[in-house]
Amino acid sequence: LGFRFTPRMPTWTPELKRLATIAAPAVLAGGVVQINLLVGRQVASYTDGAVSWLVYADRLYQLPLGVVGIAIGTVLLPDLSRRLRAGDTTGGRASFNRGVEFALALTVPAAVALMVISLPLISVLYERGAFGPDDTASTALVLAIYGAGLPAFVLHKVLQPLYYAREDTRRPFRYAVASMILNAAIAVGLMQFIGFAAAALATTLAGWIMVAQLWLGSRQMGDEARLDDRCRSRLPRIVLASLGMGAVLLGAQIILGPMLGTDGWRYIGLGLLISTGITSYFAFGVLIGAFKLSDFRGLRR
């Protein structure tokens, strides 16, 4: 190529040292969900087949978690940092609140769906060969428990930028450590009572505990970390629209039951079930004012 490449150790400048000091705690705080999952799998390994059930359920709930979480983390932190550095408190508050709305408008219905139709989801996607009905029931239980924690896991991505935009990574780090300790304690403590489900329940509870810590810690940050009138008005409506969708899914699951249990038709049945849920959620949401369709069209920017 015309030049010689000689690897060298980077120069440890004050700027690099500062970057490492800020970034190291953020790395752990950002990976708390994955660490808790790893701990849960270790605890569940004492039950035959439990690790596989956790892994299969994890693959499904990671889809909405990854898509929504990455989108928020990519957009919210730089936007919030830019506004706060410019002294734009009003813009920073609007950015934070729209992030909360976006996160919950997508994850609350996803959580309800994962809890309501976990059994047909697992049955259609996984039940074949050595993966039998008992495996389906156990994996569906884990998926439903993980689903209850989905909004919490994504809210981490909304609340942490409030700290990172101020170059405060130490408090999220301390919150993450506390969350991981509680996760391990809950998983081990409940294992003898509810078996492998303790691992999933511990992960979900730890996720919500982390949200509570981040939220309480942000109370001293000023107006930009507070919910505005629009957000406070829309959040209960998002929950109501999601519950309405859940009721529709329960009925649709009964109607589509024969199709979901028939080879060759089960994938079509699952597609219809999911489509029904999506359509009903957006219909309820627009009807009761949880959001406007233009809100989602604006996300393409």
Short mmCIF file of C-alpha atoms in Angstrom, two decimals:
data_model
loop_
_atom_site.label_atom_id
_atom_site.label_comp_id
_atom_site.label_asym_id
_atom_site.label_seq_id
_atom_site.Cartn_x
_atom_site.Cartn_y
_atom_site.Cartn_z
CA LEU A 1 0.00 0.00 0.00
CA GLY A 2 3.03 2.29 0.04
CA PHE A 3 3.36 2.86 3.78
CA ARG A 4 4.48 0.93 6.84
CA PHE A 5 2.02 0.42 9.68
CA THR A 6 3.65 0.41 13.11
CA PRO A 7 1.29 -0.18 16.07
CA ARG A 8 1.93 2.15 19.01
CA MET A 9 0.35 2.74 22.36
CA PRO A 10 -1.82 5.88 22.36
CA THR A 11 -0.51 8.91 24.18
CA TRP A 12 -2.27 9.20 27.53
CA THR A 13 -3.29 12.85 27.28
CA PRO A 14 -5.47 14.70 29.84
CA GLU A 15 -8.30 14.72 27.28
CA LEU A 16 -8.06 10.93 26.81
CA LYS A 17 -7.96 10.40 30.56
CA ARG A 18 -11.07 12.54 30.98
CA LEU A 19 -12.84 10.58 28.24
CA ALA A 20 -12.03 7.28 29.94
CA THR A 21 -13.17 8.62 33.31
CA ILE A 22 -16.52 9.66 31.87
CA ALA A 23 -17.06 6.72 29.50
CA ALA A 24 -16.13 3.79 31.75
CA PRO A 25 -19.07 4.15 34.18
CA ALA A 26 -21.43 4.80 31.26
CA VAL A 27 -20.44 1.51 29.62
CA LEU A 28 -21.51 -0.49 32.66
CA ALA A 29 -24.65 1.55 33.25
CA GLY A 30 -25.66 1.13 29.60
CA GLY A 31 -25.19 -2.64 29.75
CA VAL A 32 -27.06 -3.29 32.98
CA VAL A 33 -29.91 -5.12 31.19
CA GLN A 34 -27.52 -7.54 29.51
CA ILE A 35 -25.61 -8.14 32.75
CA ASN A 36 -28.85 -8.85 34.60
CA LEU A 37 -29.88 -11.29 31.87
CA LEU A 38 -26.55 -13.10 32.23
CA VAL A 39 -27.00 -13.38 35.99
CA GLY A 40 -30.53 -14.66 35.48
CA ARG A 41 -29.39 -17.36 33.10
CA GLN A 42 -26.78 -18.51 35.59
CA VAL A 43 -29.41 -18.81 38.32
CA ALA A 44 -31.85 -20.57 35.96
CA SER A 45 -29.20 -23.09 34.90
CA TYR A 46 -30.08 -25.18 37.95
CA THR A 47 -33.38 -26.09 36.23
CA ASP A 48 -33.25 -28.43 33.22
CA GLY A 49 -34.09 -26.57 30.01
CA ALA A 50 -34.54 -23.20 31.72
CA VAL A 51 -31.57 -21.51 30.03
CA SER A 52 -33.02 -22.38 26.61
CA TRP A 53 -36.42 -20.98 27.62
CA LEU A 54 -34.80 -17.73 28.73
CA VAL A 55 -32.75 -17.45 25.53
CA TYR A 56 -35.71 -18.09 23.22
CA ALA A 57 -37.86 -15.54 25.06
CA ASP A 58 -34.99 -13.05 25.07
CA ARG A 59 -34.73 -13.21 21.28
CA LEU A 60 -38.32 -12.04 20.88
CA TYR A 61 -38.41 -9.18 23.35
CA GLN A 62 -35.00 -7.91 22.24
CA LEU A 63 -36.54 -6.95 18.87
CA PRO A 64 -38.66 -4.01 20.12
CA LEU A 65 -36.06 -3.26 22.79
CA GLY A 66 -33.26 -3.00 20.23
CA VAL A 67 -35.19 -1.05 17.60
CA VAL A 68 -36.74 1.54 19.93
CA GLY A 69 -33.82 1.71 22.36
CA ILE A 70 -31.21 2.26 19.65
CA ALA A 71 -33.35 4.89 17.94
CA ILE A 72 -33.73 6.85 21.17
CA GLY A 73 -30.10 6.51 22.19
CA THR A 74 -28.92 7.66 18.77
CA VAL A 75 -31.15 10.73 18.56
CA LEU A 76 -31.90 11.91 22.10
CA LEU A 77 -28.42 12.21 23.65
CA PRO A 78 -26.78 14.44 21.00
CA ASP A 79 -29.92 16.57 20.67
CA LEU A 80 -30.28 16.98 24.43
CA SER A 81 -26.56 17.73 24.87
CA ARG A 82 -26.62 20.36 22.14
CA ARG A 83 -29.65 22.12 23.62
CA LEU A 84 -28.36 22.10 27.19
CA ARG A 85 -24.96 23.46 26.15
CA ALA A 86 -26.74 26.24 24.27
CA GLY A 87 -28.80 27.06 27.37
CA ASP A 88 -32.02 26.04 25.58
CA THR A 89 -33.94 24.73 28.60
CA THR A 90 -37.29 24.82 26.79
CA GLY A 91 -35.94 22.89 23.83
CA GLY A 92 -34.20 20.40 26.11
CA ARG A 93 -37.43 19.75 27.99
CA ALA A 94 -39.35 19.28 24.74
CA SER A 95 -36.70 16.85 23.46
CA PHE A 96 -36.83 14.80 26.67
CA ASN A 97 -40.64 14.71 26.76
CA ARG A 98 -40.97 13.68 23.13
CA GLY A 99 -38.48 10.90 23.85
CA VAL A 100 -40.63 9.67 26.74
CA GLU A 101 -43.75 9.77 24.57
CA PHE A 102 -42.07 7.94 21.69
CA ALA A 103 -40.62 5.27 23.98
CA LEU A 104 -43.88 4.51 25.77
CA ALA A 105 -46.11 4.84 22.70
CA LEU A 106 -44.21 1.92 21.16
CA THR A 107 -43.16 -0.18 24.15
CA VAL A 108 -46.33 -0.18 26.27
CA PRO A 109 -48.43 -1.81 23.51
CA ALA A 110 -45.53 -4.14 22.72
CA ALA A 111 -45.39 -5.13 26.39
CA VAL A 112 -49.14 -5.80 26.51
CA ALA A 113 -48.92 -7.85 23.31
CA LEU A 114 -46.01 -9.94 24.61
CA MET A 115 -47.99 -10.70 27.76
CA VAL A 116 -51.32 -11.43 26.04
CA ILE A 117 -50.20 -13.48 23.01
CA SER A 118 -46.96 -14.95 24.35
CA LEU A 119 -48.30 -18.51 24.00
CA PRO A 120 -49.25 -18.39 20.29
CA LEU A 121 -46.06 -16.44 19.52
CA ILE A 122 -43.85 -19.12 21.03
CA SER A 123 -45.95 -22.00 19.71
CA VAL A 124 -45.91 -20.82 16.10
CA LEU A 125 -42.29 -19.71 16.02
CA TYR A 126 -40.57 -22.43 18.04
CA GLU A 127 -42.76 -25.50 18.69
CA ARG A 128 -41.39 -28.28 16.51
CA GLY A 129 -39.09 -31.25 16.87
CA ALA A 130 -37.68 -31.55 20.39
CA PHE A 131 -39.33 -28.26 21.41
CA GLY A 132 -42.64 -29.53 22.77
CA PRO A 133 -45.77 -28.07 24.42
CA ASP A 134 -44.15 -27.97 27.86
CA ASP A 135 -41.25 -25.95 26.45
CA THR A 136 -43.75 -23.63 24.77
CA ALA A 137 -45.62 -23.00 28.03
CA SER A 138 -42.43 -22.32 29.99
CA THR A 139 -40.95 -20.02 27.34
CA ALA A 140 -44.26 -18.15 27.01
CA LEU A 141 -44.27 -17.52 30.77
CA VAL A 142 -40.74 -16.09 30.60
CA LEU A 143 -41.67 -13.94 27.59
CA ALA A 144 -44.70 -12.51 29.39
CA ILE A 145 -42.55 -11.60 32.41
CA TYR A 146 -39.88 -10.01 30.21
CA GLY A 147 -42.64 -8.14 28.38
CA ALA A 148 -43.73 -6.48 31.61
CA GLY A 149 -40.25 -4.97 31.86
CA LEU A 150 -39.94 -3.81 28.25
CA PRO A 151 -41.00 -0.17 28.87
CA ALA A 152 -38.54 0.03 31.76
CA PHE A 153 -35.63 -1.21 29.66
CA VAL A 154 -36.30 1.42 27.00
CA LEU A 155 -36.89 4.18 29.55
CA HIS A 156 -33.27 3.65 30.62
CA LYS A 157 -32.30 5.02 27.20
CA VAL A 158 -34.52 8.07 27.75
CA LEU A 159 -33.47 8.91 31.30
CA GLN A 160 -29.74 8.23 31.10
CA PRO A 161 -29.11 11.02 28.53
CA LEU A 162 -30.31 13.51 31.16
CA TYR A 163 -27.18 12.57 33.11
CA TYR A 164 -24.80 11.98 30.21
CA ALA A 165 -25.62 15.36 28.65
CA ARG A 166 -24.26 16.87 31.87
CA GLU A 167 -21.21 14.57 31.80
CA ASP A 168 -22.55 12.83 34.91
CA THR A 169 -21.91 9.12 34.46
CA ARG A 170 -21.18 8.28 38.08
CA ARG A 171 -24.76 8.35 39.35
CA PRO A 172 -26.12 6.06 36.59
CA PHE A 173 -23.17 3.79 37.39
CA ARG A 174 -24.13 3.64 41.08
CA TYR A 175 -27.76 3.04 40.16
CA ALA A 176 -26.69 0.22 37.84
CA VAL A 177 -24.64 -1.46 40.56
CA ALA A 178 -27.57 -1.28 42.99
CA SER A 179 -29.88 -2.68 40.31
CA MET A 180 -27.54 -5.59 39.59
CA ILE A 181 -27.20 -6.47 43.29
CA LEU A 182 -30.98 -6.44 43.72
CA ASN A 183 -31.38 -8.52 40.55
CA ALA A 184 -29.10 -11.23 41.90
CA ALA A 185 -30.74 -11.16 45.34
CA ILE A 186 -34.27 -11.42 43.92
CA ALA A 187 -33.34 -14.20 41.48
CA VAL A 188 -31.63 -16.31 44.14
CA GLY A 189 -34.20 -15.55 46.84
CA LEU A 190 -37.26 -16.43 44.74
CA MET A 191 -35.72 -19.44 42.98
CA GLN A 192 -36.92 -21.87 45.65
CA PHE A 193 -40.49 -20.53 45.43
CA ILE A 194 -41.18 -19.97 41.71
CA GLY A 195 -38.32 -21.85 40.06
CA PHE A 196 -36.82 -20.66 36.78
CA ALA A 197 -39.36 -17.81 36.53
CA ALA A 198 -37.43 -16.08 39.33
CA ALA A 199 -34.65 -15.22 36.88
CA ALA A 200 -37.01 -13.44 34.48
CA LEU A 201 -38.94 -11.73 37.27
CA ALA A 202 -35.70 -10.47 38.83
CA THR A 203 -34.58 -8.97 35.52
CA THR A 204 -37.91 -7.18 35.09
CA LEU A 205 -38.04 -5.87 38.66
CA ALA A 206 -34.42 -4.72 38.44
CA GLY A 207 -35.29 -2.83 35.26
CA TRP A 208 -38.09 -0.92 36.98
CA ILE A 209 -35.91 -0.29 40.04
CA MET A 210 -33.31 1.26 37.73
CA VAL A 211 -36.01 3.50 36.21
CA ALA A 212 -37.12 4.61 39.69
CA GLN A 213 -33.55 5.52 40.64
CA LEU A 214 -32.92 7.43 37.42
CA TRP A 215 -36.22 9.28 37.73
CA LEU A 216 -35.75 10.25 41.38
CA GLY A 217 -32.17 11.31 40.69
CA SER A 218 -33.29 13.59 37.86
CA ARG A 219 -35.67 15.57 40.11
CA GLN A 220 -32.87 17.99 41.00
CA MET A 221 -31.99 18.77 37.38
CA GLY A 222 -34.53 21.49 36.73
CA ASP A 223 -37.41 21.99 34.33
CA GLU A 224 -35.81 20.16 31.39
CA ALA A 225 -36.12 16.88 33.32
CA ARG A 226 -39.82 17.32 34.11
CA LEU A 227 -42.84 16.06 32.20
CA ASP A 228 -44.78 18.75 30.36
CA ASP A 229 -48.57 19.02 30.11
CA ARG A 230 -48.74 17.27 26.75
CA CYS A 231 -46.74 14.28 28.00
CA ARG A 232 -48.74 13.97 31.23
CA SER A 233 -51.95 14.07 29.21
CA ARG A 234 -50.87 11.48 26.67
CA LEU A 235 -49.27 8.83 28.88
CA PRO A 236 -52.53 7.58 30.52
CA ARG A 237 -54.15 7.49 27.08
CA ILE A 238 -51.29 5.40 25.71
CA VAL A 239 -51.91 2.92 28.52
CA LEU A 240 -55.67 2.88 27.81
CA ALA A 241 -55.10 2.34 24.08
CA SER A 242 -52.71 -0.50 24.88
CA LEU A 243 -55.22 -2.15 27.22
CA GLY A 244 -57.89 -1.84 24.54
CA MET A 245 -55.56 -3.52 22.09
CA GLY A 246 -54.93 -6.27 24.66
CA ALA A 247 -58.67 -6.96 24.90
CA VAL A 248 -58.92 -7.14 21.11
CA LEU A 249 -55.97 -9.54 21.01
CA LEU A 250 -57.63 -11.81 23.57
CA GLY A 251 -60.73 -12.05 21.39
CA ALA A 252 -58.75 -12.43 18.17
CA GLN A 253 -56.68 -15.18 19.75
CA ILE A 254 -59.83 -17.18 20.45
CA ILE A 255 -61.25 -16.62 16.96
CA LEU A 256 -57.96 -17.50 15.26
CA GLY A 257 -57.28 -20.43 17.60
CA PRO A 258 -58.03 -23.19 15.04
CA MET A 259 -55.83 -21.49 12.43
CA LEU A 260 -52.99 -21.00 14.91
CA GLY A 261 -53.03 -24.71 15.68
CA THR A 262 -53.04 -25.93 12.07
CA ASP A 263 -49.81 -26.63 10.20
CA GLY A 264 -49.50 -24.52 7.08
CA TRP A 265 -51.96 -21.92 8.40
CA ARG A 266 -50.37 -21.07 11.72
CA TYR A 267 -48.01 -18.44 10.27
CA ILE A 268 -50.89 -16.75 8.47
CA GLY A 269 -52.90 -16.86 11.69
CA LEU A 270 -50.04 -15.28 13.65
CA GLY A 271 -49.66 -12.59 11.01
CA LEU A 272 -53.37 -11.80 11.23
CA LEU A 273 -53.18 -11.71 15.01
CA ILE A 274 -50.27 -9.27 15.02
CA SER A 275 -51.87 -7.12 12.31
CA THR A 276 -55.09 -6.97 14.31
CA GLY A 277 -53.18 -5.82 17.37
CA ILE A 278 -51.28 -3.09 15.52
CA THR A 279 -54.40 -1.81 13.77
CA SER A 280 -56.51 -1.77 16.93
CA TYR A 281 -53.81 0.01 18.93
CA PHE A 282 -53.38 2.83 16.45
CA ALA A 283 -57.17 3.10 16.06
CA PHE A 284 -57.70 3.36 19.82
CA GLY A 285 -54.73 5.71 20.18
CA VAL A 286 -55.96 8.18 17.57
CA LEU A 287 -59.56 7.93 18.82
CA ILE A 288 -58.76 8.83 22.45
CA GLY A 289 -55.98 11.30 21.65
CA ALA A 290 -52.99 9.25 22.81
CA PHE A 291 -51.09 10.41 19.72
CA LYS A 292 -51.53 11.61 16.17
CA LEU A 293 -50.38 9.64 13.15
CA SER A 294 -48.43 12.73 12.11
CA ASP A 295 -46.29 12.25 15.23
CA PHE A 296 -44.95 9.00 13.77
CA ARG A 297 -44.55 10.40 10.27
CA GLY A 298 -42.37 13.10 11.75
CA LEU A 299 -39.99 10.43 13.10
CA ARG A 300 -38.69 9.74 9.60
CA ARG A 301 -36.51 12.82 9.94
#
